């Protein structure tokens, strides 16, 4: 039974990553505008995402894709930009 579960999880992970790569290609313009971008496989929108404390509860590494799991919803956040920094500070990174 555990093997079935593992296979299902691996398949699901691959599906999510494939989906995410496609989303990332489409969302480059959002990245260029320096806006945090969040996409859910469920029906959560960004405002509810914030209410659920996902951003506060998880540390997202700047410019690294992260998966945050909250309940049954898998919330995919990627390429978050530190909005507290100025353009010059960001460029020096």
Tab-separated table of C-alpha atoms in Angstrom:
chain	number	residue	atom	x	y	z
A	1	UNK	CA	0.000	0.000	0.000
A	2	UNK	CA	2.818	2.393	0.845
A	3	UNK	CA	4.378	1.777	-2.556
A	4	UNK	CA	1.139	2.793	-4.241
A	5	UNK	CA	1.105	5.970	-2.190
A	6	UNK	CA	4.692	6.767	-3.083
A	7	UNK	CA	4.091	6.213	-6.797
A	8	UNK	CA	1.033	8.441	-6.629
A	9	UNK	CA	3.001	11.162	-4.837
A	10	UNK	CA	5.848	10.995	-7.342
A	11	UNK	CA	3.430	11.188	-10.247
A	12	UNK	CA	1.637	14.091	-8.615
A	13	UNK	CA	4.920	15.889	-7.959
A	14	UNK	CA	5.993	15.447	-11.574
A	15	UNK	CA	2.629	16.737	-12.759
A	16	UNK	CA	2.881	19.773	-10.488
A	17	UNK	CA	6.413	20.569	-11.581
A	18	UNK	CA	5.516	20.254	-15.261
A	19	UNK	CA	2.498	22.493	-14.691
A	20	UNK	CA	4.658	24.940	-12.788
A	21	UNK	CA	7.336	25.167	-15.479
A	22	UNK	CA	4.668	26.039	-18.023
A	23	UNK	CA	3.186	28.632	-15.665
A	24	UNK	CA	6.635	30.090	-15.087
A	25	UNK	CA	7.212	30.586	-18.795
A	26	UNK	CA	3.875	32.384	-19.080
A	27	UNK	CA	4.427	34.552	-16.020
A	28	UNK	CA	7.803	36.086	-16.895
A	29	UNK	CA	6.156	39.457	-17.435
A	30	UNK	CA	4.890	39.393	-13.838
A	31	UNK	CA	8.421	38.663	-12.676
A	32	UNK	CA	9.708	41.599	-14.714
A	33	UNK	CA	7.218	43.869	-12.944
A	34	UNK	CA	8.740	42.757	-9.615
A	35	UNK	CA	5.479	41.482	-8.193
A	36	UNK	CA	5.130	38.452	-5.956
A	37	UNK	CA	3.173	35.867	-7.875
A	38	UNK	CA	1.163	33.029	-6.421
A	39	UNK	CA	-0.837	30.345	-8.183
A	40	UNK	CA	-2.941	27.623	-6.615
A	41	UNK	CA	-4.181	24.316	-7.877
A	42	UNK	CA	-7.254	24.894	-5.712
A	43	UNK	CA	-9.513	27.927	-5.743
A	44	UNK	CA	-7.550	30.096	-3.328
A	45	UNK	CA	-6.769	33.546	-4.594
A	46	UNK	CA	-3.859	35.673	-3.484
A	47	UNK	CA	-5.828	37.571	-0.849
A	48	UNK	CA	-7.063	34.403	0.814
A	49	UNK	CA	-3.582	32.976	0.477
A	50	UNK	CA	-2.297	35.851	2.586
A	51	UNK	CA	-5.111	35.416	5.112
A	52	UNK	CA	-4.059	31.802	5.538
A	53	UNK	CA	-0.628	33.000	6.614
A	54	UNK	CA	1.286	31.217	3.889
A	55	UNK	CA	3.664	34.113	3.271
A	56	UNK	CA	4.089	34.772	6.995
A	57	UNK	CA	4.427	31.114	7.931
A	58	UNK	CA	6.983	30.048	5.342
A	59	UNK	CA	10.251	31.660	4.423
A	60	UNK	CA	10.617	31.967	0.697
A	61	UNK	CA	14.125	32.200	-0.621
A	62	UNK	CA	14.404	35.035	-3.098
A	63	UNK	CA	14.383	33.881	-6.736
A	64	UNK	CA	13.964	30.241	-5.786
A	65	UNK	CA	10.885	28.222	-6.545
A	66	UNK	CA	9.173	27.020	-3.385
A	67	UNK	CA	6.222	24.764	-2.757
A	68	UNK	CA	4.086	25.513	0.269
A	69	UNK	CA	1.499	22.931	1.204
A	70	UNK	CA	-1.501	24.177	3.149
A	71	UNK	CA	-4.179	21.597	3.848
A	72	UNK	CA	-5.286	19.901	0.648
A	73	UNK	CA	-4.292	22.871	-1.504
A	74	UNK	CA	-0.858	22.978	-3.005
A	75	UNK	CA	0.212	26.564	-3.313
A	76	UNK	CA	3.044	27.272	-5.676
A	77	UNK	CA	4.998	30.456	-5.151
A	78	UNK	CA	7.990	31.249	-7.255
A	79	UNK	CA	10.390	34.030	-8.073
A	80	UNK	CA	9.294	36.172	-5.156
A	81	UNK	CA	11.194	39.429	-5.112
A	82	UNK	CA	12.173	41.218	-1.928
A	83	UNK	CA	9.993	44.310	-2.274
A	84	UNK	CA	11.667	46.052	0.664
A	85	UNK	CA	14.869	46.553	-1.308
A	86	UNK	CA	15.548	49.357	-3.725
A	87	UNK	CA	16.419	48.720	-7.356
A	88	UNK	CA	20.143	49.360	-6.678
A	89	UNK	CA	20.247	46.901	-3.773
A	90	UNK	CA	18.456	44.334	-5.900
A	91	UNK	CA	20.915	44.829	-8.746
A	92	UNK	CA	23.863	44.281	-6.391
A	93	UNK	CA	22.482	40.838	-5.492
